[in-house]
PDB file of C-alpha atoms in Angstrom:
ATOM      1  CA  UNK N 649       0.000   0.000   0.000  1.00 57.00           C
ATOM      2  CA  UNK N 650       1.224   3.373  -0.820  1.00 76.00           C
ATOM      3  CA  UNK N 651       0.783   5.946   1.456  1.00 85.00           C
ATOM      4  CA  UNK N 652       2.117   9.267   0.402  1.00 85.00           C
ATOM      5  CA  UNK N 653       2.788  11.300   4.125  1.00 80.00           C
ATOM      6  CA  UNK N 654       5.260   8.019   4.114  1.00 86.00           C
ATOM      7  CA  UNK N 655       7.708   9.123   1.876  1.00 89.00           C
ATOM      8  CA  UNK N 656      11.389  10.476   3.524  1.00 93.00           C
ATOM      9  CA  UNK N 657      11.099  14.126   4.510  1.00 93.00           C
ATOM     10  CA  UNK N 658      13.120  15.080   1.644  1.00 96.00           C
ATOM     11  CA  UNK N 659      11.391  13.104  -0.778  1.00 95.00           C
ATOM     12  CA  UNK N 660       8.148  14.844   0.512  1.00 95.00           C
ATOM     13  CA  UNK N 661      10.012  18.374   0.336  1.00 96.00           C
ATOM     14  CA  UNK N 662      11.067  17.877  -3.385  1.00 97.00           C
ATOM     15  CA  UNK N 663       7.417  16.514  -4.610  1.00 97.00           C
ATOM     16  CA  UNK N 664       6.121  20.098  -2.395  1.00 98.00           C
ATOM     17  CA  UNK N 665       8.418  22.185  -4.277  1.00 98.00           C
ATOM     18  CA  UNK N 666       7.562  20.886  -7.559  1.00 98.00           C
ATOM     19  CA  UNK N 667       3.778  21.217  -7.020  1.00 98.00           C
ATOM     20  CA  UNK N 668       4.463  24.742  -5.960  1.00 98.00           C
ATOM     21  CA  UNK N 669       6.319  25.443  -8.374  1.00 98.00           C
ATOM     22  CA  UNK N 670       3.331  24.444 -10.576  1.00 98.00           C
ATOM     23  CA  UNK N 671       0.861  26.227  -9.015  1.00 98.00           C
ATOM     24  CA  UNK N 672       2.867  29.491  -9.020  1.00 98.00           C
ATOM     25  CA  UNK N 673       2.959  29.384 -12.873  1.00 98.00           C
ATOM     26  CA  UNK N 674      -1.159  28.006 -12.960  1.00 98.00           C
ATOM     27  CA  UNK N 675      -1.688  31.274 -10.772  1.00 98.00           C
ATOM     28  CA  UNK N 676       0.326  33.261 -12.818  1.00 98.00           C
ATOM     29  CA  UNK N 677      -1.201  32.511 -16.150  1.00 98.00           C
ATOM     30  CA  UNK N 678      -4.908  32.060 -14.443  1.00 98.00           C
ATOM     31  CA  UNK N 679      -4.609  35.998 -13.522  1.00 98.00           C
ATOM     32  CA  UNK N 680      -3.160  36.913 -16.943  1.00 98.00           C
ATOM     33  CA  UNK N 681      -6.047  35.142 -18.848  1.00 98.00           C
ATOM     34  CA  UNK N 682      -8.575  36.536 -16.175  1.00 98.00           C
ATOM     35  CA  UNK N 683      -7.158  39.916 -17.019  1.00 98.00           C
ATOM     36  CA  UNK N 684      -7.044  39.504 -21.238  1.00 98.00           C
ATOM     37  CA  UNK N 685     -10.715  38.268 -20.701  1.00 98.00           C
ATOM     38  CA  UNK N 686     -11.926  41.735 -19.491  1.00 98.00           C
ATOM     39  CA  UNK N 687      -9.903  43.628 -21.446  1.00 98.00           C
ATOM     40  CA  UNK N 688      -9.982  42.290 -25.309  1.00 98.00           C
ATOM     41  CA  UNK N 689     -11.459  44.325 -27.866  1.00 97.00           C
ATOM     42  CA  UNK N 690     -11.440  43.998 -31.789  1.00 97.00           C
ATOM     43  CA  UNK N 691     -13.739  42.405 -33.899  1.00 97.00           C
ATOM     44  CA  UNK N 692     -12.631  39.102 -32.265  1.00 96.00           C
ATOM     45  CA  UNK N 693     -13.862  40.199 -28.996  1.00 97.00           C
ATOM     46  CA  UNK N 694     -17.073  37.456 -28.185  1.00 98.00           C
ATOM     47  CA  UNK N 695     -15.075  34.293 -29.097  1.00 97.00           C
ATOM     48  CA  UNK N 696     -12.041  35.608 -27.184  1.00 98.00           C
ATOM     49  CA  UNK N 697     -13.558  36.333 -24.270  1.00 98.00           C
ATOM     50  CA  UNK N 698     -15.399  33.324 -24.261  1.00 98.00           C
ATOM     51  CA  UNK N 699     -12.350  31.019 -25.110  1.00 98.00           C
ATOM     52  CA  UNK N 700     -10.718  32.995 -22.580  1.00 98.00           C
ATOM     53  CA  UNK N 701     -13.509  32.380 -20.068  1.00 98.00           C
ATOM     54  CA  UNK N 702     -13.143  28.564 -20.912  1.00 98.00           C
ATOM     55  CA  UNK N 703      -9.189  28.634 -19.716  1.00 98.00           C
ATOM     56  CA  UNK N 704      -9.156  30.875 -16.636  1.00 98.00           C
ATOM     57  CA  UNK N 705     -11.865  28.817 -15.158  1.00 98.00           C
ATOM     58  CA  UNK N 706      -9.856  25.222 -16.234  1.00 98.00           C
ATOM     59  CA  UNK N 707      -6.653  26.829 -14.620  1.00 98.00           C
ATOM     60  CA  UNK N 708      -8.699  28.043 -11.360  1.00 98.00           C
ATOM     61  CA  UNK N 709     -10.161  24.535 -11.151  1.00 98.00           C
ATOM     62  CA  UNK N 710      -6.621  22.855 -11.765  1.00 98.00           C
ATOM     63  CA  UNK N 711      -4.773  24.991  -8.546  1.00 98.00           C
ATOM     64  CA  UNK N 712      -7.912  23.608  -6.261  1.00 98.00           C
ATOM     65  CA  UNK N 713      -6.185  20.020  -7.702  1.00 98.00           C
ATOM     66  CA  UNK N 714      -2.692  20.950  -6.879  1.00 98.00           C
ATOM     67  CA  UNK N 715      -3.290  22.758  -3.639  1.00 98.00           C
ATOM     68  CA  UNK N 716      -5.462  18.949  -2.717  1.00 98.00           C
ATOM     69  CA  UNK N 717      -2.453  16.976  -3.693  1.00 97.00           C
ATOM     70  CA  UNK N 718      -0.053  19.376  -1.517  1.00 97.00           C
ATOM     71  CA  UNK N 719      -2.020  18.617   1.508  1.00 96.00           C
ATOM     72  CA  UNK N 720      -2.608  15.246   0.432  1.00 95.00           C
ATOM     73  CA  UNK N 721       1.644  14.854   0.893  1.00 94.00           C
ATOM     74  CA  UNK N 722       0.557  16.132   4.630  1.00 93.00           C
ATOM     75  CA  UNK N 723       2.048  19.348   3.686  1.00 95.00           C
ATOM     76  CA  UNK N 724       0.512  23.006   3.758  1.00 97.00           C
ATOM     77  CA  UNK N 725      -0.381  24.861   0.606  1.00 97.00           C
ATOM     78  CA  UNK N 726       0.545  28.254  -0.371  1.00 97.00           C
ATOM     79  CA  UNK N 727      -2.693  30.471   1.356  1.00 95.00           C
ATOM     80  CA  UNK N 728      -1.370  34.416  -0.249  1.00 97.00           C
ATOM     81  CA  UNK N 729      -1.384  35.356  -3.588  1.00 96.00           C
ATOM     82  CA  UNK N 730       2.257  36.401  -2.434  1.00 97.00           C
ATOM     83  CA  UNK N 731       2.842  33.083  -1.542  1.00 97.00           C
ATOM     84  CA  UNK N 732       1.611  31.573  -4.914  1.00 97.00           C
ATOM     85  CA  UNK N 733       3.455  33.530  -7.198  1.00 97.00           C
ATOM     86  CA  UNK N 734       7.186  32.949  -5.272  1.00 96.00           C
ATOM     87  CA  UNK N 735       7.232  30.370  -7.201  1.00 93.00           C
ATOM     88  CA  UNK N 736       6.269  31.721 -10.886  1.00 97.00           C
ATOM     89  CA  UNK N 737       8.306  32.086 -13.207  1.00 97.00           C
ATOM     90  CA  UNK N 738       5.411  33.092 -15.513  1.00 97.00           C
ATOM     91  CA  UNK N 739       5.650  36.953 -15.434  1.00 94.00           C
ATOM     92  CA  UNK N 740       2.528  39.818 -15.044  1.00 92.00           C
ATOM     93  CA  UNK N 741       1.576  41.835 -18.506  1.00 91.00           C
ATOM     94  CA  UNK N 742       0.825  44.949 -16.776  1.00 91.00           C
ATOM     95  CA  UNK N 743       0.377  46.711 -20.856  1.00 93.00           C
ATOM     96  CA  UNK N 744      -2.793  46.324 -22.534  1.00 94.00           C
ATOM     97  CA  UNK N 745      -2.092  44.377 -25.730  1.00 97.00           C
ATOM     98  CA  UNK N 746      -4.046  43.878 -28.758  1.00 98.00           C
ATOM     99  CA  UNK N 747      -6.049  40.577 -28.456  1.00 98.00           C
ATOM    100  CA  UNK N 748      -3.388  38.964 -31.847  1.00 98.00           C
ATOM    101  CA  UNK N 749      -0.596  39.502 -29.020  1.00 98.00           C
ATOM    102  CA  UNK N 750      -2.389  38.892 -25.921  1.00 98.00           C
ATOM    103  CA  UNK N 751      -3.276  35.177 -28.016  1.00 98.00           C
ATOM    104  CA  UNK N 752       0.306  35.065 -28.775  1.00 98.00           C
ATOM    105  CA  UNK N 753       1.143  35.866 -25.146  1.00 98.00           C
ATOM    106  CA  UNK N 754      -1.269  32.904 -23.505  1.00 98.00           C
ATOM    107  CA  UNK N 755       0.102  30.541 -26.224  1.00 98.00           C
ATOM    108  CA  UNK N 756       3.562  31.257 -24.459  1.00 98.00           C
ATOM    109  CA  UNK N 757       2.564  31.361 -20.924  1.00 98.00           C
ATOM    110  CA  UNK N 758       1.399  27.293 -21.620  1.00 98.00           C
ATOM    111  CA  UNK N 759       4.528  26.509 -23.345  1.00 98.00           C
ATOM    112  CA  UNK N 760       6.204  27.654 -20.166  1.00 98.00           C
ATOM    113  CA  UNK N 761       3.549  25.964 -17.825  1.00 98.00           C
ATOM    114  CA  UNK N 762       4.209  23.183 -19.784  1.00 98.00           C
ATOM    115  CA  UNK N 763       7.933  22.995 -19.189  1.00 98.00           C
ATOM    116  CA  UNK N 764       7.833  23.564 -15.516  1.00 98.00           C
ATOM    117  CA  UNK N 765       5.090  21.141 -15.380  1.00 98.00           C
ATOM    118  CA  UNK N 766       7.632  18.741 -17.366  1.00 98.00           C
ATOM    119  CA  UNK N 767      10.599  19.397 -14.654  1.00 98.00           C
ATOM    120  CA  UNK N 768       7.930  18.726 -11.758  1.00 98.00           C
ATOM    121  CA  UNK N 769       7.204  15.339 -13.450  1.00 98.00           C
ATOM    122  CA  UNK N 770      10.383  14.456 -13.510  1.00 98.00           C
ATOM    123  CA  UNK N 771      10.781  14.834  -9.521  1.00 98.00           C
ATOM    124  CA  UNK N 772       7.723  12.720  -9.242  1.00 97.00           C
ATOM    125  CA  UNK N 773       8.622  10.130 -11.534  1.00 97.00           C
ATOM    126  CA  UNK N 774      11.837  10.243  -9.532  1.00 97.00           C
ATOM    127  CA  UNK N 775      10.588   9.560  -6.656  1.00 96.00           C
ATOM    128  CA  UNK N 776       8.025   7.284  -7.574  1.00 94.00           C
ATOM    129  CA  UNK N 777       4.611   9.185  -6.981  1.00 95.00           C
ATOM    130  CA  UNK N 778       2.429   8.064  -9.475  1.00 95.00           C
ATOM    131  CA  UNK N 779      -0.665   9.713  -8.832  1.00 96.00           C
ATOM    132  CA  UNK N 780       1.379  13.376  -8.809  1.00 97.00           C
ATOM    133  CA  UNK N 781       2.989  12.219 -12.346  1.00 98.00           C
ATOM    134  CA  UNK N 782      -0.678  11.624 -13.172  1.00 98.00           C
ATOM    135  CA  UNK N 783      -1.922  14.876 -12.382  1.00 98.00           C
ATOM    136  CA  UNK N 784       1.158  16.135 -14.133  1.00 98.00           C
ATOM    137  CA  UNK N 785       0.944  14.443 -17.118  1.00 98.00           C
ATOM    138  CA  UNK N 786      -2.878  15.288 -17.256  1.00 98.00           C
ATOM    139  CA  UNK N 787      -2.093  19.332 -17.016  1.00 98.00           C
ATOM    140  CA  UNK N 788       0.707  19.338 -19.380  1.00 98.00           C
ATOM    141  CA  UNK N 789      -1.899  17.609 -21.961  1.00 98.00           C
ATOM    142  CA  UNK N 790      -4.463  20.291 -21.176  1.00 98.00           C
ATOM    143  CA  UNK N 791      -1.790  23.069 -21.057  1.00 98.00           C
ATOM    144  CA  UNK N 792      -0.004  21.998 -24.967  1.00 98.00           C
ATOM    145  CA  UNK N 793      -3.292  21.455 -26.503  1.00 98.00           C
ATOM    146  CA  UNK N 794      -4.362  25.118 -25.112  1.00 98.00           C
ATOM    147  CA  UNK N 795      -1.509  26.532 -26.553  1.00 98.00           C
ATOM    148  CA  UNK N 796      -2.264  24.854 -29.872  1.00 98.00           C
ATOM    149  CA  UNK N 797      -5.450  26.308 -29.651  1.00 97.00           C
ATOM    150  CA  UNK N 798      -4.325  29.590 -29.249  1.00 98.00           C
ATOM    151  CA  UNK N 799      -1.873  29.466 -31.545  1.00 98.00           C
ATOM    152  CA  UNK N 800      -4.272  28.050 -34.106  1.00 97.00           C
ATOM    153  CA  UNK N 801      -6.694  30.992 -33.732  1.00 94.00           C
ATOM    154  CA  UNK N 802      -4.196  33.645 -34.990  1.00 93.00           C
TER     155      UNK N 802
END
């Protein structure tokens, strides 16, 4: 039987970092595709902020998922907005693009969600945590075919 609060302390501290490190980037790109979502214009504007719509709320449902799995390790999850984003390496846009580069910038914030998501599955795999290399696996796929999306929409 595998019982994750079993694994070594460090072993536990690595899989935490990971998963934070995944959630700071989720949060990160969440708030920037929260933010494009109220503020696209052009003749684009309903299927934008609809698509839009469609990925915030996928990437507020998927840090609910992460947070459970950090407390499911018997650890505590990040509980600040400050806290969530020490970990990003996803940056704010604090411009106002047009919507062609605010698509263009989503499409990249996925591609780098995607690689952090890709190191964090290789601690898991590492260590032998199937169910987090699961729920990694399962965001990368939802976070490369997003950007395809994206990208296909320009």
């Amino acid at each position: 039987m595998y019982n994750p609060t079993e694994l070594s302390a460090d072993d536990r501290a690595r899989l935490t970092a990971a998963l934070k490190s995944v959630m700071g980037d989720t949060y990160a790109l969440y708030v920037k595709t929260h933010g494009y979502h109220w503020n696209v214009t052009g003749p684009r504007f309903k299927s934008l902020h609809e698509m839009f719509m469609e990925q915030y709320t996928e990437l507020w449902t998927a840090l609910d998922e992460i947070a459970e799995r950090i407390r499911t390790l018997g650890e505590f999850a990040p509980g600040s907005t400050e806290q969530i984003l020490e970990n990003a390496t996803i940056k704010p846009d604090n411009s106002q693009p047009d919507a062609d580069s605010m698509v263009e910038n989503l499409a990249k914030g996925h591609d780098m969600l995607s690689t952090t998501l890709k190191k964090a599955l290789d601690v898991a795999d590492e260590i032998g945590d199937d169910v987090t290399v699961d729920l990694f696996t399962q965001r990368m796929t939802v976070s490369q075919k997003t950007a395809w999306m994206l990208r296909s929409s320009l």
